Each structure stands twice: as C-alpha cells, then as structure tokens.
PDB file of C-alpha atoms in Angstrom:
ATOM      1  CA  MET A   1    -114.145-108.411 -86.987  1.00 62.00           C
ATOM      2  CA  ALA A   2    -113.427-110.075 -90.134  1.00 73.00           C
ATOM      3  CA  CYS A   3    -116.315-108.291 -91.896  1.00 81.00           C
ATOM      4  CA  PHE A   4    -116.466-105.171 -90.758  1.00 87.00           C
ATOM      5  CA  ALA A   5    -114.192-102.069 -90.536  1.00 90.00           C
ATOM      6  CA  PHE A   6    -113.849-100.640 -86.735  1.00 93.00           C
ATOM      7  CA  PRO A   7    -113.901 -97.264 -86.173  1.00 91.00           C
ATOM      8  CA  LYS A   8    -110.434 -96.466 -85.281  1.00 92.00           C
ATOM      9  CA  ASN A   9    -111.328 -94.669 -82.145  1.00 95.00           C
ATOM     10  CA  PHE A  10    -112.398 -98.161 -80.775  1.00 94.00           C
ATOM     11  CA  CYS A  11    -109.286 -99.822 -82.190  1.00 92.00           C
ATOM     12  CA  ASP A  12    -107.362 -97.054 -79.906  1.00 91.00           C
ATOM     13  CA  ARG A  13    -109.584 -97.924 -76.962  1.00 92.00           C
ATOM     14  CA  LEU A  14    -109.191-101.746 -77.217  1.00 90.00           C
ATOM     15  CA  ASN A  15    -105.507-101.074 -77.643  1.00 87.00           C
ATOM     16  CA  ALA A  16    -105.223 -99.080 -74.636  1.00 85.00           C
ATOM     17  CA  TYR A  17    -107.212-101.692 -72.430  1.00 85.00           C
ATOM     18  CA  ILE A  18    -104.567-104.145 -73.651  1.00 83.00           C
ATOM     19  CA  SER A  19    -101.480-101.542 -72.793  1.00 81.00           C
ATOM     20  CA  ASN A  20    -103.092-100.690 -69.230  1.00 80.00           C
ATOM     21  CA  PHE A  21    -103.520-104.450 -68.415  1.00 79.00           C
ATOM     22  CA  TRP A  22    -100.120-105.154 -69.094  1.00 78.00           C
ATOM     23  CA  TRP A  23     -98.353-102.347 -67.486  1.00 77.00           C
ATOM     24  CA  LYS A  24    -101.030-101.966 -64.566  1.00 77.00           C
ATOM     25  CA  GLY A  25    -102.436-105.126 -64.024  1.00 70.00           C
ATOM     26  CA  ASN A  26    -104.911-103.527 -61.437  1.00 70.00           C
ATOM     27  CA  PRO A  27    -106.931-100.573 -62.901  1.00 66.00           C
ATOM     28  CA  GLU A  28    -106.479 -98.380 -59.384  1.00 73.00           C
ATOM     29  CA  ASP A  29    -102.784 -98.532 -59.551  1.00 73.00           C
ATOM     30  CA  ARG A  30    -100.427 -96.137 -61.500  1.00 74.00           C
ATOM     31  CA  GLY A  31     -98.356 -98.091 -63.780  1.00 72.00           C
ATOM     32  CA  ILE A  32     -95.206 -96.974 -65.440  1.00 73.00           C
ATOM     33  CA  HIS A  33     -94.633 -97.512 -69.256  1.00 70.00           C
ATOM     34  CA  TRP A  34     -91.414 -98.994 -70.179  1.00 72.00           C
ATOM     35  CA  ALA A  35     -91.632 -98.838 -73.869  1.00 75.00           C
ATOM     36  CA  ASN A  36     -93.968 -97.567 -76.380  1.00 78.00           C
ATOM     37  CA  TRP A  37     -97.090 -99.164 -77.779  1.00 77.00           C
ATOM     38  CA  ALA A  38     -95.328 -99.088 -81.165  1.00 80.00           C
ATOM     39  CA  ASN A  39     -92.415-100.807 -80.358  1.00 82.00           C
ATOM     40  CA  LEU A  40     -94.686-103.561 -78.401  1.00 81.00           C
ATOM     41  CA  THR A  41     -96.403-104.450 -81.393  1.00 84.00           C
ATOM     42  CA  VAL A  42     -93.502-105.732 -83.243  1.00 86.00           C
ATOM     43  CA  VAL A  43     -93.281-109.176 -83.818  1.00 86.00           C
ATOM     44  CA  LYS A  44     -91.204-111.020 -81.367  1.00 88.00           C
ATOM     45  CA  ALA A  45     -88.414-112.014 -84.024  1.00 90.00           C
ATOM     46  CA  HIS A  46     -87.878-108.496 -84.333  1.00 89.00           C
ATOM     47  CA  GLY A  47     -87.592-107.520 -80.746  1.00 85.00           C
ATOM     48  CA  GLY A  48     -90.765-106.406 -79.902  1.00 81.00           C
ATOM     49  CA  MET A  49     -93.578-108.325 -77.992  1.00 82.00           C
ATOM     50  CA  GLY A  50     -95.683-109.223 -80.457  1.00 84.00           C
ATOM     51  CA  PHE A  51     -98.824-107.621 -79.280  1.00 84.00           C
ATOM     52  CA  GLN A  52    -101.402-107.107 -81.842  1.00 85.00           C
ATOM     53  CA  ASP A  53    -102.734-103.563 -83.263  1.00 87.00           C
ATOM     54  CA  PHE A  54    -106.286-103.926 -83.789  1.00 90.00           C
ATOM     55  CA  LYS A  55    -106.606-101.676 -86.509  1.00 91.00           C
ATOM     56  CA  ALA A  56    -103.760-103.379 -88.556  1.00 89.00           C
ATOM     57  CA  PHE A  57    -105.254-106.456 -87.521  1.00 91.00           C
ATOM     58  CA  ASN A  58    -108.887-105.864 -88.516  1.00 93.00           C
ATOM     59  CA  THR A  59    -107.515-104.221 -91.754  1.00 92.00           C
ATOM     60  CA  ALA A  60    -105.546-107.616 -92.829  1.00 91.00           C
ATOM     61  CA  LEU A  61    -108.448-109.921 -91.967  1.00 93.00           C
ATOM     62  CA  LEU A  62    -110.713-107.317 -94.209  1.00 93.00           C
ATOM     63  CA  ALA A  63    -107.776-108.141 -97.046  1.00 92.00           C
ATOM     64  CA  ARG A  64    -108.073-111.660 -96.204  1.00 93.00           C
ATOM     65  CA  GLN A  65    -112.119-111.444 -97.165  1.00 92.00           C
ATOM     66  CA  ALA A  66    -111.326-109.688-100.133  1.00 91.00           C
ATOM     67  CA  TRP A  67    -108.805-112.364-101.392  1.00 91.00           C
ATOM     68  CA  ARG A  68    -111.298-114.807-100.730  1.00 91.00           C
ATOM     69  CA  LEU A  69    -113.764-113.057-103.093  1.00 89.00           C
ATOM     70  CA  ILE A  70    -111.256-112.750-105.652  1.00 88.00           C
ATOM     71  CA  LYS A  71    -109.930-116.294-105.429  1.00 89.00           C
ATOM     72  CA  PHE A  72    -113.245-117.778-105.247  1.00 91.00           C
ATOM     73  CA  PRO A  73    -115.430-115.684-107.471  1.00 88.00           C
ATOM     74  CA  ASN A  74    -117.990-118.640-107.864  1.00 90.00           C
ATOM     75  CA  SER A  75    -118.589-118.986-103.966  1.00 92.00           C
ATOM     76  CA  TYR A  76    -122.093-118.248-102.709  1.00 93.00           C
ATOM     77  CA  CYS A  77    -120.849-114.991-100.838  1.00 89.00           C
ATOM     78  CA  SER A  78    -118.857-113.551-103.940  1.00 89.00           C
ATOM     79  CA  ARG A  79    -122.058-114.360-106.071  1.00 91.00           C
ATOM     80  CA  ILE A  80    -124.286-112.110-103.831  1.00 90.00           C
ATOM     81  CA  LEU A  81    -122.095-109.353-103.590  1.00 88.00           C
ATOM     82  CA  LYS A  82    -121.182-109.241-107.228  1.00 88.00           C
ATOM     83  CA  GLY A  83    -124.905-108.942-107.903  1.00 88.00           C
ATOM     84  CA  VAL A  84    -125.704-106.355-105.731  1.00 88.00           C
ATOM     85  CA  TYR A  85    -122.328-104.281-106.004  1.00 88.00           C
ATOM     86  CA  TYR A  86    -120.039-104.924-108.991  1.00 86.00           C
ATOM     87  CA  SER A  87    -122.369-106.925-111.683  1.00 85.00           C
ATOM     88  CA  SER A  88    -120.315-105.243-114.289  1.00 84.00           C
ATOM     89  CA  PHE A  89    -116.704-105.345-112.980  1.00 82.00           C
ATOM     90  CA  ASP A  90    -114.658-107.840-111.197  1.00 83.00           C
ATOM     91  CA  MET A  91    -113.505-107.345-107.443  1.00 84.00           C
ATOM     92  CA  ARG A  92    -110.166-106.057-108.411  1.00 83.00           C
ATOM     93  CA  SER A  93    -111.915-103.023-110.025  1.00 85.00           C
ATOM     94  CA  ALA A  94    -115.376-102.342-108.182  1.00 86.00           C
ATOM     95  CA  VAL A  95    -116.094 -99.419-106.434  1.00 85.00           C
ATOM     96  CA  LYS A  96    -117.596 -97.913-103.743  1.00 86.00           C
ATOM     97  CA  GLY A  97    -121.052 -96.555-105.206  1.00 82.00           C
ATOM     98  CA  ARG A  98    -123.830 -94.451-103.521  1.00 84.00           C
ATOM     99  CA  LYS A  99    -125.517 -96.891-101.536  1.00 82.00           C
ATOM    100  CA  ALA A 100    -122.727 -99.092-100.387  1.00 83.00           C
ATOM    101  CA  SER A 101    -123.276-101.305 -96.797  1.00 87.00           C
ATOM    102  CA  TRP A 102    -120.919-100.859 -94.281  1.00 88.00           C
ATOM    103  CA  ALA A 103    -119.679-104.160 -94.761  1.00 88.00           C
ATOM    104  CA  TRP A 104    -118.994-103.344 -98.903  1.00 88.00           C
ATOM    105  CA  ALA A 105    -117.105-100.416 -97.763  1.00 89.00           C
ATOM    106  CA  SER A 106    -115.168-102.378 -95.148  1.00 91.00           C
ATOM    107  CA  LEU A 107    -114.337-104.763 -97.750  1.00 91.00           C
ATOM    108  CA  LEU A 108    -113.067-102.080-100.122  1.00 90.00           C
ATOM    109  CA  GLN A 109    -110.797-100.648 -97.570  1.00 91.00           C
ATOM    110  CA  GLY A 110    -109.271-104.624 -97.623  1.00 90.00           C
ATOM    111  CA  ARG A 111    -109.066-104.698-101.005  1.00 90.00           C
ATOM    112  CA  ASP A 112    -106.949-101.477-101.245  1.00 90.00           C
ATOM    113  CA  LEU A 113    -104.479-102.750 -98.983  1.00 90.00           C
ATOM    114  CA  LEU A 114    -104.564-106.333-100.853  1.00 89.00           C
ATOM    115  CA  LEU A 115    -104.070-104.821-104.217  1.00 88.00           C
ATOM    116  CA  LYS A 116    -100.796-103.126-102.863  1.00 89.00           C
ATOM    117  CA  GLY A 117     -99.273-106.228-102.675  1.00 83.00           C
ATOM    118  CA  LEU A 118    -101.024-108.432-105.183  1.00 75.00           C
ATOM    119  CA  ARG A 119     -99.194-109.883-107.838  1.00 75.00           C
ATOM    120  CA  TRP A 120    -100.067-112.002-111.396  1.00 73.00           C
ATOM    121  CA  GLN A 121     -98.086-115.059-111.851  1.00 73.00           C
ATOM    122  CA  VAL A 122     -97.554-116.513-114.994  1.00 75.00           C
ATOM    123  CA  ARG A 123     -98.075-120.488-115.024  1.00 74.00           C
ATOM    124  CA  ASN A 124     -98.836-121.431-118.855  1.00 74.00           C
ATOM    125  CA  GLU A 125     -98.901-119.414-121.698  1.00 71.00           C
ATOM    126  CA  ALA A 126    -102.583-120.116-122.105  1.00 71.00           C
ATOM    127  CA  SER A 127    -103.375-117.759-119.326  1.00 64.00           C
ATOM    128  CA  ILE A 128    -102.174-114.994-120.763  1.00 70.00           C
ATOM    129  CA  GLN A 129    -104.481-112.769-122.981  1.00 66.00           C
ATOM    130  CA  PHE A 130    -103.216-110.088-125.417  1.00 63.00           C
TER     131      PHE A 130
END
C-alpha cells in the first residue's frame, strides 16, 4: 500500500466492505446507514468515527515514500530510482517519462501531494544560494 497507488475502484470496494461490516455485521442482513461515509472518515476529535478512507490513506503513504526520497537522497532506493528515472533532476522536479513503471508513477502521485504542503526553512545563512 505504501509503494503502489491502488485503483479508485479497489479503494471504493475496501471502503464499502468496512462500511457494510460496520452497519450490517451479517452479510445477509439489510443494515441501516445512520451516517454518510464521508462523515465517518472524519477524525474523532472533530466529531467523526475516525475510519480510514483507503484512497486518502494510500496517497498519504505514497507521499511519505516521496518525502523519504527527498530527505535521504543517498539511500539505496533513492540512488536506484535516481539512476533510472530522474538522473538529471532532483526528486521535486522529476517527470514521469515515457516508460515509467507503476511504482514510479505512484510515487509521483505522492510527490505531488507532498509538494502542496512542502516548505523550505532557513536554518542558517550558509544554506541560502543566490
């Protein structure tokens, strides 16, 4: 789940299995849905039930992997992916390419989510390049 983007239909089926188990319990029974699934996935501190939406969870795990590639560029996995997919770029500006694997395309989805919230922090003047 942390390395590949699951298809939307698969995540929807997982969410349906969880909600059916929660509301029905028994597959033969006809359950009553007391709340919308979107309301159930809200965190408990904000009034929801705290269930995981599998699509959002999968994307968050992919963003974590992309963060690890950015944070640790000398790791073995990062060096292999850099050699294969983005040898002349850094991870933040890497492109998908024509022959991208499913894993690489999935990591780029996570990277796009990561870049929406990524900030640069100045710690000392030596790290600033003009």
